[in-house]
Amino acid sequence: MTPTDSLLTMDLRSGDDDWSPTPHGHWLATMLAEKDLVSGRDVLELGAGVANHTILIHRKGARSIVATEITEELIETSKVNFERNCGDGADIDFRVADWLSTPGRFDVVVSNPPFCQSGKQNRRYFLDSLILDAHKRLRPRGELVFIQSSMADFGETERRMDRNGFDVEIVGTTSGPFRDYYFEDAQFMKEIEQVDGGYELRDGVYHEHLRVYRGKLREWAPHSNAHLPGQG
Ligand SMILES: C[S@@+](CC[C@H](N)C(=O)[O-])C[C@H]1O[C@@H](n2cnc3c(N)ncnc32)[C@H](O)[C@@H]1O
């Protein structure tokens, strides 16, 4: 077994409402295992699911972790899976929180944001929100690490990250066939037709590309004439 394989070996259990990891989650896990993205850092993980990434973030030596989910039941799954694999001695806080609405400043924010099934009119809502507002949860020079599909528009993400003060690095790419549920949403299939390079047909089979991005906040200070009431 390779070192990456042993990092990725975990006992995960889930109920009907829990998110079962997909190739997106597996690729982010591989990148977390292979690269040095979190060691010695205070990490905020958004949408921890079955704790597949939370466990890795701990195994890779994060100093502390805050892991979030949207309901008590979902965060209970994250907590139980984490403790089964990592014990109860870690510096970790499991919180119910709506996306970035949780207190604290961190060195790294990690996520596999909802996209295809985001349930929002702007399907990119969670990605866009992350790019726009993660700076409120990050320390200066903090980093954002997330996975995205080509269907969600790589160009749009890279432009928005740059505009919002992040230096962009592509940590790793892969590709794979569409999941069956993509085809079940006719509106989704229509939307991705509009995305430049959103998918690739290989021998008639739809494939998406996946990228793990790392965005690093650039040094910045407000313009000298900025009007910032209440911010000293
Ligand atoms: C694509 S799944 C990723 C789960 C897990 N990290 C993985 O990669 O397998 C997105 C996760 O975000 C959670 N989620 C959805 N809306 C959320 C919100 N508003 N705030 C926090 N988490 C949310 C879902 O419950 C789900 O577990």
mmCIF file of C-alpha atoms and ligand atoms in Angstrom, residues 19 21 25 45 47-49 52-53 68-70 74 97-99 112-114 126, ligand 1:
data_model
loop_
_atom_site.group_PDB
_atom_site.id
_atom_site.type_symbol
_atom_site.label_atom_id
_atom_site.label_comp_id
_atom_site.label_asym_id
_atom_site.label_seq_id
_atom_site.Cartn_x
_atom_site.Cartn_y
_atom_site.Cartn_z
ATOM 1 C CA TRP A 19 -23.802 12.999 0.896
ATOM 2 C CA PRO A 21 -18.594 10.975 -1.857
ATOM 3 C CA GLY A 25 -14.763 14.327 -3.393
ATOM 4 C CA GLU A 45 -13.915 23.018 6.199
ATOM 5 C CA GLY A 47 -19.834 21.071 4.072
ATOM 6 C CA ALA A 48 -17.897 18.245 5.755
ATOM 7 C CA GLY A 49 -20.361 15.502 4.728
ATOM 8 C CA ASN A 52 -13.881 12.073 4.187
ATOM 9 C CA HIS A 53 -11.826 15.288 3.937
ATOM 10 C CA THR A 68 -19.350 22.602 9.296
ATOM 11 C CA GLU A 69 -22.592 21.194 7.956
ATOM 12 C CA ILE A 70 -26.016 22.666 7.343
ATOM 13 C CA LEU A 74 -25.441 15.941 9.007
ATOM 14 C CA ALA A 97 -23.490 26.784 9.960
ATOM 15 C CA ASP A 98 -24.898 28.131 6.730
ATOM 16 C CA TRP A 99 -21.844 28.266 4.494
ATOM 17 C CA ASN A 112 -16.188 20.615 -2.193
ATOM 18 C CA PRO A 113 -18.989 23.132 -2.819
ATOM 19 C CA PRO A 114 -22.444 22.019 -4.004
ATOM 20 C CA PHE A 126 -21.704 28.342 -3.335
HETATM 21 C C1 LIG B 1 -20.755 18.244 -2.636
HETATM 22 S S1 LIG B 1 -21.141 17.807 -0.978
HETATM 23 C C2 LIG B 1 -19.507 17.546 -0.296
HETATM 24 C C3 LIG B 1 -19.497 16.658 0.930
HETATM 25 C C4 LIG B 1 -18.102 16.146 1.310
HETATM 26 N N1 LIG B 1 -17.222 17.246 1.683
HETATM 27 C C5 LIG B 1 -17.514 15.397 0.111
HETATM 28 O O1 LIG B 1 -16.733 15.973 -0.611
HETATM 29 O O2 LIG B 1 -17.906 14.239 -0.092
HETATM 30 C C6 LIG B 1 -21.556 19.394 -0.292
HETATM 31 C C7 LIG B 1 -21.852 19.375 1.201
HETATM 32 O O3 LIG B 1 -22.245 20.702 1.592
HETATM 33 C C8 LIG B 1 -23.310 20.617 2.500
HETATM 34 N N2 LIG B 1 -24.063 21.869 2.411
HETATM 35 C C9 LIG B 1 -25.072 22.204 1.579
HETATM 36 N N3 LIG B 1 -25.490 23.448 1.800
HETATM 37 C C10 LIG B 1 -24.724 23.937 2.797
HETATM 38 C C11 LIG B 1 -24.684 25.179 3.491
HETATM 39 N N4 LIG B 1 -25.516 26.163 3.182
HETATM 40 N N5 LIG B 1 -23.776 25.335 4.482
HETATM 41 C C12 LIG B 1 -22.932 24.313 4.816
HETATM 42 N N6 LIG B 1 -22.924 23.112 4.178
HETATM 43 C C13 LIG B 1 -23.803 22.925 3.202
HETATM 44 C C14 LIG B 1 -24.104 19.393 2.056
HETATM 45 O O4 LIG B 1 -24.894 18.876 3.103
HETATM 46 C C15 LIG B 1 -22.998 18.460 1.591
HETATM 47 O O5 LIG B 1 -22.560 17.600 2.615
#
